[in-house]
């Protein structure tokens, strides 16, 4: 043990013991102390006293990313020039990444507009938000970016991105239980994507798999705008007993400050200031030393050690070391408690003994945690660390606030020289705040005027068939197994749903079945066209993805990926997106609990699309009730009925189709109506609970066609679909299949449940439409009168893309599990058959109550085709029509003729009618009932049915 | 009396909790063993779970093989103690020379997680006696270094002695020689398997319930075994 003379205080009483517990005997700091005697600059140490005596010395603040006035402010705070170490600390703590100096003024809205929530135990400003999900249990979750490092060094960048967010979750007192990763890359066929993507995927997998955390979902998106700026976001979910919530406050003067985990090395120095807070330019690839290197094994040990410390109540406060390393952890823990801290920096175990104090303070070496421990518990803490084979070193102690009651000071010595003497709050809270200039991008008006609804659309069955196959094979819509099978989704044994499902679902409590659903979504194209609506659309999609599992959404996290805040156009996009997200959360009644801002995703003048990525968390009282996205195999000729919930408008701007087939981005994104999303979520939760749903799948990118194909391929169950009457003719079947209108879900309902389900839709005010049936034995997806595509052909198209692009993996043919191999506990219709849809035979057995609930058969065009259609032609109809609906239930008789019922056509809002799906003798789909008869661009908008689309 | 089945936790073990859960669901009592334990606490069988013991440093399983608890397990296995090594556990058993051959990097060089069909070929082992010969089961596979290799003589010997316990069917996920997914020792009490039966024991979380058979087999074995 070394006793250190204390240059700060007169008597060094209570100097914490230098203690290290590790599998390997530590280097003793005394060895370094012996070689350093001198007290001036020649020694290489810029001390506080030296700084006071050399006010004119030039300092490289600009190179560290500080502006002139920021540097002046530091001098003002300290009353002298900062030492080299202090300058390093201010430069990283006041960087965009740490200080949120450009975003702070906008992010306030998340708090100001947040709906009241009695579930929120910790919110914005903590390492991660904590949400109570039962009397005993809480979950914590957060999504964060690691974009810049992942471009420079894909594997380590992505790996340490996972490691960083996991430590955030750990610091809240939670056991990390799952991760997700929203990833965005440049064009799929760009040579650099072949460098970045495999490295990022291997990094996410390499770290997460080795930590034993199931990866339960995420996104893989390609767009040329991300070519030089891939987005690697990582989300982690943790679970904790409510009373184990940890704080970061370094309270209790005299308490010991312990650094636990990996040794400190030179990796990641300047990661936040040099790398994450600047725009990429030529030569960025030279910044590899700023990327951290991860060791997941160490992190796994750190997790187990921390959890053991929590359970034994051995720590007063805890903070992870991530961006800004020790600097951030020391200043934040002290500042949040109002205390001071005394740190002996030479006690920090080093990987490289030649490191200087400012390097130690700035290092972003991974797998480290800072603990605040009562002196009498130090021994037990070190023992626990030793058990798990991780280093733990007492490096300092908490000191009292100043005698005048003001917060204490952070004093750091290096081999007996005082190198840092600052008020910790000045680094954490007093950083610069900028209300940066904002201006709507000049090109936005023109961009919005260039609507995709005017593009030529497929208008005949052959082209439509071809379009389906092309779309499902396109990089953004294709099967992502090449990526996701590199992630362990089974470990911990609580994964109820994982990718490619709409949400990941994790069982939290094995006894009660309590669990959570999580989804992360974003759409940069929508946000580019309208950042306010784009943010709301991302929120709506994540919310809906959680809802389709039957979960009730309760909380939000976000990762806001944008270009340079110094560009007024980008700043405007950012402000609009934040406003949209805050408004959206207020409308949905769920709070933002935490998140992350990533600026400077820009190479030269080219910024990425504004990309707000939104994560929504929902609760499932019993995960056994969860609903999955795949159609369910049934024995014999049994099948489920397919309902489309929500309304389809002609909304193609910003769509995947416009991008894939026309390389077009323009117009305004789909409308978003959060009140309807809320109704939809309410319906889905109720329907799941009582077992009305055998599957539910969100509609988003790629529209209905994409959802149908995905639901079919999940378990190899085909489907037969009838295009509703009002989408008949010309390019309207295409609109039905590829529009990206929000607020829609495809559900399958087992026989016997239709009546109750549609009644429930009525109660919730959700419009619905019977569009077809599953076809477990047909082996194909058939859209009546349009096309029939075998499941094998669909699968080949859907799964071939990524292996062809990124190769490396031989494509094994894995047969879709047969019915017998798949365990389903979804309800199978136990009641008498109510509705029988059979497109082949044209049989139209009907059931009065079911049909009365919402069908309005109109005469088929040309008298040939009667398709299930939805009665309510206006958006307001579902709720307004309810009384009529009820009457309809009472009034309708089951034996109506199949086809022409002109009387009802005259009174469409009265939702009576029957379900039918008659065979068309010859649909003659190319003959358009409309006057135009062509797909000339200028006709695109006129084709939309007047009623359903009010845009 | 309920069988007591030990599940070892090495630093870096990940599926230890899952293995313990599977033991419980099968009707036995899981007993957690620590890598530093110098005794086996009287367990009736041992599971070496999946994960990255000691960070897979040096070579998968190479360090774990020297853990104090392994000395006892190696001794006891020689005396007939049923031992199941899953994934990393299989790697450890090979490193400990309780099983022949080695597990190397997947041929395609990627970690791979998928639901895999296996054909159970040896049903005389302590861990597979409830299966039918030739029975196909669906069990998750997830590994980065699961490519089973051995010299041709060893492979021939394994085949001749009926010690290939399970083979991959419908695609080999890692390039293992002769599609080998699991093997056993001559006595049939030690089994190493690359896929994860402990992940297929609940309808809610697994692709099937087929994994349960491995754990019920050892119970059957223990009942029949001389005390």
Coordinates of N, CA and C in Angstrom, one line a residue, chain A residues 595-780:
Chain A
X595 N -32.9 9.0 -24.5 CA -32.5 8.8 -25.9 C -31.2 9.4 -26.1
X596 N -31.0 9.7 -27.4 CA -29.6 10.1 -27.8 C -29.7 11.0 -29.1
X597 N -28.8 11.9 -29.2 CA -28.8 12.7 -30.4 C -27.5 12.5 -31.1
X598 N -27.5 12.2 -32.4 CA -26.3 12.1 -33.1 C -26.3 13.1 -34.3
X599 N -25.4 14.1 -34.1 CA -25.3 15.1 -35.2 C -24.1 14.8 -36.0
X600 N -23.8 15.6 -37.0 CA -22.6 15.6 -37.8 C -22.6 14.3 -38.7
X601 N -23.8 13.7 -38.9 CA -23.8 12.5 -39.8 C -23.8 13.1 -41.3
X602 N -22.6 13.5 -41.6 CA -22.5 14.3 -42.8 C -21.1 14.2 -43.4
X603 N -21.0 14.0 -44.7 CA -19.7 14.0 -45.3 C -19.7 15.2 -46.3
X604 N -18.8 16.1 -46.0 CA -18.7 17.3 -46.8 C -20.0 18.0 -46.6
X605 N -20.7 18.5 -47.7 CA -21.9 19.2 -47.6 C -23.1 18.3 -47.6
X606 N -22.9 17.0 -47.8 CA -24.0 16.1 -48.0 C -24.4 15.5 -46.6
X607 N -25.6 15.9 -46.1 CA -26.1 15.3 -44.9 C -26.9 14.1 -45.2
X608 N -27.0 13.2 -44.2 CA -28.0 12.1 -44.3 C -29.4 12.6 -44.3
X609 N -30.3 11.8 -44.7 CA -31.7 12.1 -44.5 C -31.9 12.3 -43.0
X610 N -32.7 13.3 -42.5 CA -33.0 13.3 -41.1 C -33.6 12.0 -40.7
X611 N -33.0 11.3 -39.7 CA -33.4 10.0 -39.4 C -33.7 9.8 -37.9
X612 N -34.9 10.2 -37.5 CA -35.3 9.9 -36.1 C -35.7 8.4 -36.0
X613 N -35.0 7.7 -35.1 CA -35.3 6.3 -34.9 C -36.0 6.2 -33.6
X614 N -37.2 5.7 -33.6 CA -38.0 5.7 -32.4 C -38.2 4.3 -31.8
X615 N -38.0 4.1 -30.6 CA -38.2 2.8 -29.9 C -39.4 2.9 -29.0
X616 N -40.4 2.0 -29.1 CA -41.5 2.0 -28.2 C -41.5 0.7 -27.5
X617 N -41.8 0.8 -26.2 CA -41.9 -0.4 -25.3 C -43.4 -0.6 -24.8
X618 N -43.8 -1.8 -24.9 CA -45.2 -2.1 -24.4 C -45.2 -3.2 -23.4
X619 N -46.2 -3.4 -22.7 CA -46.3 -4.4 -21.7 C -47.4 -5.4 -22.1
X620 N -47.0 -6.7 -21.9 CA -48.0 -7.8 -22.1 C -48.2 -8.4 -20.7
X621 N -49.4 -8.4 -20.2 CA -49.6 -9.0 -18.9 C -49.3 -10.5 -18.9
X622 N -49.5 -11.1 -20.0 CA -49.1 -12.5 -20.1 C -48.6 -12.8 -21.6
X623 N -47.3 -13.1 -21.7 CA -46.7 -13.3 -23.0 C -47.3 -14.4 -23.8
X624 N -48.0 -15.3 -23.1 CA -48.7 -16.4 -23.8 C -49.8 -15.9 -24.7
X625 N -50.2 -14.6 -24.5 CA -51.3 -14.0 -25.3 C -50.7 -13.4 -26.6
X626 N -49.4 -13.3 -26.7 CA -48.8 -12.6 -27.8 C -49.3 -13.1 -29.1
X627 N -49.3 -12.2 -30.1 CA -49.7 -12.5 -31.4 C -48.5 -12.4 -32.3
X628 N -48.3 -13.4 -33.2 CA -47.1 -13.3 -34.1 C -47.6 -12.9 -35.5
X629 N -46.7 -12.7 -36.4 CA -47.0 -12.2 -37.7 C -47.3 -13.2 -38.8
X630 N -47.0 -14.4 -38.6 CA -47.1 -15.4 -39.6 C -48.5 -16.1 -39.7
X631 N -49.0 -16.3 -40.9 CA -50.2 -17.1 -41.0 C -50.0 -18.5 -40.4
X632 N -51.1 -19.0 -39.9 CA -50.9 -20.3 -39.1 C -51.4 -21.5 -39.9
X633 N -50.5 -22.5 -39.9 CA -50.9 -23.7 -40.6 C -52.2 -24.3 -40.0
X634 N -53.0 -24.9 -40.8 CA -54.2 -25.5 -40.2 C -54.3 -26.9 -40.9
X635 N -54.8 -27.9 -40.2 CA -55.0 -29.2 -40.9 C -56.1 -29.1 -41.9
X636 N -56.0 -30.0 -42.9 CA -57.1 -30.1 -43.9 C -57.4 -28.9 -44.6
X637 N -58.6 -28.6 -44.8 CA -59.0 -27.4 -45.6 C -59.3 -26.2 -44.7
X638 N -59.0 -26.3 -43.5 CA -59.3 -25.2 -42.6 C -58.4 -24.0 -43.0
X639 N -59.0 -22.8 -42.7 CA -58.3 -21.6 -42.9 C -58.8 -20.5 -42.0
X640 N -58.0 -19.4 -42.0 CA -58.4 -18.3 -41.2 C -58.9 -17.2 -42.2
X641 N -59.6 -16.2 -41.7 CA -60.0 -15.1 -42.5 C -59.0 -13.9 -42.3
X642 N -58.8 -13.2 -43.4 CA -57.9 -12.1 -43.3 C -58.6 -10.8 -43.4
X643 N -58.3 -10.0 -42.4 CA -58.9 -8.7 -42.3 C -57.8 -7.6 -42.4
X644 N -58.2 -6.6 -43.1 CA -57.3 -5.4 -43.2 C -57.9 -4.3 -42.3
X645 N -57.2 -3.9 -41.3 CA -57.7 -2.9 -40.4 C -57.1 -1.6 -40.8
X646 N -57.9 -0.5 -40.7 CA -57.4 0.8 -41.1 C -57.8 1.1 -42.5
X647 N -57.4 2.3 -43.0 CA -57.9 2.7 -44.3 C -56.7 2.9 -45.2
X648 N -56.9 2.6 -46.5 CA -55.9 2.7 -47.5 C -56.2 3.8 -48.4
X649 N -55.3 4.7 -48.5 CA -55.4 5.9 -49.4 C -54.3 5.8 -50.5
X650 N -54.4 6.6 -51.4 CA -53.4 6.6 -52.5 C -52.2 7.4 -51.9
X651 N -51.3 6.7 -51.3 CA -50.2 7.4 -50.6 C -48.9 6.6 -51.1
X652 N -48.3 7.2 -52.0 CA -47.1 6.6 -52.6 C -45.8 7.4 -52.5
X653 N -46.0 8.7 -52.0 CA -44.8 9.6 -51.9 C -43.9 9.1 -50.8
X654 N -42.6 9.0 -51.1 CA -41.7 8.5 -50.0 C -41.7 7.0 -49.9
X655 N -42.5 6.3 -50.7 CA -42.7 4.9 -50.5 C -41.5 4.1 -51.1
X656 N -41.4 2.9 -50.6 CA -40.4 2.0 -51.1 C -40.6 1.8 -52.6
X657 N -41.8 1.7 -53.0 CA -42.1 1.4 -54.4 C -41.5 2.6 -55.3
X658 N -41.8 3.8 -54.9 CA -41.3 4.9 -55.7 C -39.8 4.9 -55.7
X659 N -39.2 4.5 -54.6 CA -37.7 4.5 -54.6 C -37.2 3.4 -55.5
X660 N -37.7 2.2 -55.3 CA -37.2 1.0 -56.0 C -37.4 1.1 -57.5
X661 N -38.6 1.5 -57.9 CA -38.9 1.4 -59.3 C -38.6 2.7 -60.1
X662 N -38.6 3.8 -59.4 CA -38.4 5.1 -60.1 C -37.2 5.9 -59.5
X663 N -36.6 5.4 -58.5 CA -35.5 6.1 -57.8 C -36.1 7.5 -57.4
X664 N -37.3 7.5 -57.0 CA -38.0 8.8 -56.8 C -38.2 9.1 -55.3
X665 N -37.9 10.3 -54.9 CA -38.2 10.7 -53.6 C -38.8 12.1 -53.7
X666 N -40.0 12.2 -53.4 CA -40.7 13.5 -53.5 C -42.1 13.4 -53.0
X667 N -42.8 14.6 -52.8 CA -44.1 14.6 -52.3 C -44.2 14.7 -50.8
X668 N -45.3 14.4 -50.3 CA -45.4 14.5 -48.8 C -45.7 13.0 -48.3
X669 N -45.2 12.7 -47.2 CA -45.3 11.3 -46.7 C -46.8 11.0 -46.3
X670 N -47.1 9.8 -46.0 CA -48.4 9.4 -45.7 C -48.9 10.2 -44.5
X671 N -50.2 10.4 -44.4 CA -50.8 11.1 -43.2 C -50.7 10.2 -42.0
X672 N -50.6 10.8 -40.9 CA -50.5 10.0 -39.7 C -51.6 10.6 -38.7
X673 N -52.4 9.6 -38.2 CA -53.5 10.0 -37.3 C -53.3 9.2 -36.0
X674 N -52.7 9.8 -35.1 CA -52.3 9.1 -33.9 C -53.5 8.7 -33.0
X675 N -54.6 9.4 -33.1 CA -55.8 9.0 -32.4 C -56.3 7.7 -32.9
X676 N -56.2 7.5 -34.2 CA -56.6 6.2 -34.8 C -55.6 5.1 -34.4
X677 N -54.3 5.4 -34.4 CA -53.3 4.4 -34.0 C -53.6 3.9 -32.6
X678 N -54.1 4.9 -31.8 CA -54.4 4.5 -30.4 C -55.6 3.6 -30.3
X679 N -56.6 3.9 -31.1 CA -57.8 3.0 -31.2 C -57.4 1.6 -31.7
X680 N -56.5 1.6 -32.7 CA -56.1 0.4 -33.3 C -55.3 -0.5 -32.2
X681 N -54.5 0.2 -31.4 CA -53.7 -0.5 -30.4 C -54.7 -1.1 -29.3
X682 N -55.7 -0.3 -29.0 CA -56.6 -0.7 -28.0 C -57.4 -2.0 -28.5
X683 N -57.8 -2.0 -29.8 CA -58.4 -3.1 -30.3 C -57.5 -4.3 -30.3
X684 N -56.3 -4.2 -30.8 CA -55.4 -5.3 -30.9 C -55.1 -5.9 -29.5
X685 N -55.0 -5.1 -28.5 CA -54.7 -5.6 -27.2 C -55.9 -6.4 -26.7
X686 N -57.1 -5.9 -26.9 CA -58.3 -6.6 -26.4 C -58.5 -7.9 -27.2
X687 N -58.3 -7.8 -28.5 CA -58.5 -9.0 -29.4 C -57.5 -10.1 -29.1
X688 N -56.2 -9.7 -28.8 CA -55.2 -10.7 -28.4 C -55.6 -11.4 -27.1
X689 N -56.0 -10.6 -26.2 CA -56.3 -11.1 -24.9 C -57.4 -12.2 -24.9
X690 N -58.4 -12.0 -25.8 CA -59.5 -13.0 -25.8 C -59.3 -14.0 -26.9
X691 N -58.1 -13.9 -27.6 CA -57.8 -15.0 -28.6 C -58.5 -14.9 -29.9
X692 N -58.8 -13.7 -30.4 CA -59.5 -13.5 -31.7 C -58.5 -13.6 -32.8
X693 N -57.2 -13.4 -32.5 CA -56.2 -13.2 -33.6 C -55.3 -14.4 -33.7
X694 N -55.1 -15.0 -34.9 CA -54.1 -16.0 -35.1 C -52.8 -15.4 -35.6
X695 N -52.9 -14.2 -36.2 CA -51.7 -13.5 -36.6 C -52.1 -12.0 -36.8
X696 N -51.1 -11.2 -36.6 CA -51.3 -9.7 -36.8 C -50.0 -9.2 -37.4
X697 N -50.0 -8.4 -38.4 CA -48.8 -7.9 -39.0 C -49.0 -6.5 -39.4
X698 N -48.1 -5.6 -39.0 CA -48.1 -4.2 -39.3 C -47.9 -4.0 -40.8
X699 N -48.6 -3.0 -41.4 CA -48.3 -2.6 -42.8 C -47.4 -1.3 -42.7
X700 N -46.3 -1.4 -43.4 CA -45.5 -0.1 -43.5 C -44.8 -0.1 -44.8
X701 N -43.5 -0.1 -44.8 CA -42.7 -0.1 -46.1 C -43.2 -1.2 -47.0
X702 N -43.5 -0.9 -48.2 CA -43.9 -1.9 -49.2 C -45.4 -2.3 -49.1
X703 N -46.1 -1.7 -48.1 CA -47.6 -1.8 -48.1 C -48.1 -3.2 -47.8
X704 N -49.3 -3.4 -48.2 CA -50.0 -4.7 -48.0 C -49.3 -5.9 -48.6
X705 N -48.7 -5.7 -49.9 CA -48.1 -6.8 -50.6 C -47.0 -7.3 -49.7
X706 N -46.2 -6.5 -49.1 CA -45.0 -6.9 -48.3 C -45.5 -7.7 -47.1
X707 N -46.5 -7.2 -46.4 CA -47.0 -7.8 -45.2 C -47.6 -9.2 -45.6
X708 N -48.3 -9.3 -46.7 CA -48.9 -10.6 -47.1 C -47.8 -11.6 -47.4
X709 N -46.8 -11.2 -48.1 CA -45.7 -12.1 -48.5 C -45.0 -12.5 -47.2
X710 N -44.7 -11.6 -46.3 CA -44.0 -12.0 -45.1 C -44.8 -12.9 -44.2
X711 N -46.1 -12.6 -44.1 CA -47.0 -13.5 -43.3 C -47.1 -14.9 -43.9
X712 N -47.1 -15.0 -45.2 CA -47.2 -16.3 -45.9 C -45.9 -17.1 -45.7
X713 N -44.8 -16.4 -45.9 CA -43.5 -17.1 -45.9 C -43.1 -17.6 -44.5
X714 N -43.7 -16.9 -43.5 CA -43.2 -17.3 -42.1 C -43.4 -18.7 -41.8
X715 N -44.5 -19.3 -42.1 CA -44.7 -20.8 -41.9 C -45.2 -21.5 -43.1
X716 N -44.9 -20.9 -44.3 CA -45.3 -21.5 -45.5 C -46.8 -21.7 -45.7
X717 N -47.6 -20.7 -45.4 CA -49.0 -20.8 -45.5 C -49.5 -19.7 -46.5
X718 N -50.1 -20.2 -47.6 CA -50.5 -19.3 -48.6 C -51.8 -18.5 -48.3
X719 N -52.2 -17.6 -49.2 CA -53.4 -16.8 -48.9 C -54.1 -16.5 -50.3
X720 N -55.4 -16.3 -50.2 CA -56.1 -15.9 -51.3 C -56.8 -14.5 -51.0
X721 N -56.5 -13.6 -51.8 CA -57.0 -12.2 -51.5 C -57.9 -11.7 -52.6
X722 N -58.9 -11.0 -52.3 CA -59.8 -10.4 -53.3 C -59.6 -8.9 -53.1
X723 N -59.3 -8.2 -54.2 CA -59.1 -6.8 -54.2 C -60.5 -6.1 -54.0
X724 N -60.7 -5.3 -53.0 CA -62.0 -4.7 -52.8 C -62.4 -3.9 -54.1
X725 N -63.7 -3.8 -54.1 CA -64.4 -3.2 -55.3 C -63.8 -1.9 -55.7
X726 N -63.6 -1.0 -54.7 CA -63.3 0.3 -55.0 C -61.8 0.4 -55.4
X727 N -61.1 -0.7 -55.3 CA -59.7 -0.7 -55.8 C -59.6 -1.5 -57.1
X728 N -60.8 -1.7 -57.7 CA -60.8 -2.5 -59.0 C -60.4 -1.6 -60.1
X729 N -59.8 -2.2 -61.1 CA -59.5 -1.5 -62.4 C -58.3 -0.7 -62.4
X730 N -57.7 -0.7 -63.6 CA -56.5 0.1 -63.9 C -55.4 -0.1 -62.8
X731 N -54.9 0.9 -62.3 CA -53.8 0.7 -61.4 C -54.2 0.7 -59.9
X732 N -55.5 0.6 -59.7 CA -56.0 0.6 -58.3 C -55.6 -0.6 -57.5
X733 N -55.6 -1.8 -58.2 CA -55.1 -3.0 -57.4 C -53.7 -2.8 -56.9
X734 N -52.9 -2.1 -57.7 CA -51.6 -1.8 -57.3 C -51.6 -0.9 -56.0
X735 N -52.4 0.1 -56.1 CA -52.5 1.0 -54.9 C -52.9 0.2 -53.7
X736 N -53.9 -0.6 -53.8 CA -54.3 -1.5 -52.7 C -53.1 -2.3 -52.1
X737 N -52.3 -2.7 -53.0 CA -51.2 -3.6 -52.5 C -49.9 -2.8 -52.1
X738 N -49.7 -1.6 -52.6 CA -48.4 -1.0 -52.4 C -48.5 0.4 -51.7
X739 N -49.7 0.9 -51.5 CA -49.8 2.2 -50.8 C -49.2 2.0 -49.4
X740 N -48.6 3.1 -48.9 CA -48.0 3.0 -47.5 C -48.8 3.8 -46.5
X741 N -50.1 3.9 -46.7 CA -50.9 4.5 -45.7 C -50.6 4.0 -44.3
X742 N -50.6 4.9 -43.3 CA -50.3 4.5 -41.9 C -51.5 3.9 -41.3
X743 N -51.4 3.4 -40.1 CA -52.5 3.0 -39.3 C -53.2 1.7 -39.8
X744 N -52.4 0.9 -40.4 CA -53.1 -0.3 -41.0 C -52.4 -1.6 -40.4
X745 N -53.2 -2.6 -40.3 CA -52.7 -3.9 -39.8 C -53.4 -5.0 -40.5
X746 N -52.7 -6.0 -40.9 CA -53.3 -7.2 -41.5 C -53.4 -8.3 -40.4
X747 N -54.6 -8.8 -40.2 CA -54.8 -9.8 -39.1 C -55.5 -11.0 -39.7
X748 N -55.2 -12.2 -39.2 CA -55.9 -13.4 -39.5 C -56.7 -13.8 -38.3
X749 N -58.0 -14.2 -38.6 CA -58.9 -14.5 -37.5 C -59.4 -15.9 -37.7
X750 N -59.2 -16.7 -36.6 CA -59.7 -18.1 -36.8 C -61.2 -18.2 -36.9
X751 N -61.6 -19.3 -37.6 CA -63.0 -19.5 -37.8 C -63.8 -19.5 -36.5
X752 N -64.9 -18.8 -36.5 CA -65.7 -18.8 -35.3 C -65.5 -17.5 -34.5
X753 N -64.4 -16.8 -34.8 CA -64.1 -15.6 -34.1 C -64.5 -14.3 -34.8
X754 N -64.9 -14.5 -36.1 CA -65.1 -13.3 -36.9 C -66.1 -12.3 -36.4
X755 N -67.2 -12.9 -35.9 CA -68.3 -12.1 -35.5 C -67.9 -11.3 -34.3
X756 N -67.3 -11.9 -33.3 CA -66.9 -11.2 -32.1 C -65.8 -10.2 -32.4
X757 N -64.9 -10.6 -33.3 CA -63.8 -9.7 -33.7 C -64.3 -8.4 -34.3
X758 N -65.2 -8.6 -35.3 CA -65.7 -7.4 -36.0 C -66.5 -6.5 -35.1
X759 N -67.2 -7.2 -34.2 CA -68.0 -6.4 -33.2 C -67.0 -5.6 -32.4
X760 N -65.9 -6.2 -32.0 CA -64.9 -5.5 -31.2 C -64.3 -4.3 -32.0
X761 N -64.1 -4.5 -33.3 CA -63.6 -3.4 -34.1 C -64.6 -2.2 -34.0
X762 N -65.9 -2.6 -34.1 CA -66.9 -1.5 -34.0 C -66.8 -0.8 -32.7
X763 N -66.6 -1.5 -31.6 CA -66.5 -0.9 -30.3 C -65.3 0.0 -30.2
X764 N -64.2 -0.3 -30.9 CA -63.0 0.5 -30.8 C -63.0 1.6 -31.9
X765 N -64.0 1.5 -32.8 CA -64.0 2.5 -33.8 C -63.0 2.3 -34.9
X766 N -62.6 1.1 -35.1 CA -61.6 0.8 -36.1 C -62.2 0.2 -37.3
X767 N -61.9 0.8 -38.5 CA -62.6 0.3 -39.7 C -61.8 -1.0 -40.1
X768 N -62.6 -1.9 -40.7 CA -62.0 -3.2 -41.1 C -62.6 -3.6 -42.4
X769 N -61.9 -4.6 -43.0 CA -62.4 -5.0 -44.3 C -61.9 -6.5 -44.4
X770 N -62.8 -7.3 -44.8 CA -62.4 -8.7 -45.1 C -61.8 -8.8 -46.5
X771 N -60.6 -9.2 -46.5 CA -59.9 -9.2 -47.8 C -59.5 -10.5 -48.4
X772 N -59.8 -11.6 -47.6 CA -59.5 -12.9 -48.1 C -59.3 -13.9 -47.0
X773 N -58.7 -15.0 -47.4 CA -58.5 -16.1 -46.5 C -57.1 -16.7 -46.5
X774 N -56.6 -17.3 -45.5 CA -55.4 -18.0 -45.6 C -55.6 -19.3 -46.4
X775 N -54.6 -19.9 -46.9 CA -54.7 -21.0 -47.7 C -53.6 -22.0 -47.4
X776 N -53.7 -22.7 -46.3 CA -52.6 -23.5 -45.8 C -52.2 -24.6 -46.8
X777 N -53.1 -25.0 -47.7 CA -52.7 -26.1 -48.6 C -52.4 -25.6 -50.0
X778 N -52.7 -24.4 -50.3 CA -52.6 -23.9 -51.7 C -51.1 -23.7 -52.1
X779 N -50.3 -23.4 -51.2 CA -48.9 -23.1 -51.5 C -48.6 -21.9 -52.4
X780 N -49.5 -20.9 -52.3 CA -49.3 -19.8 -53.1 C -50.0 -18.6 -52.5

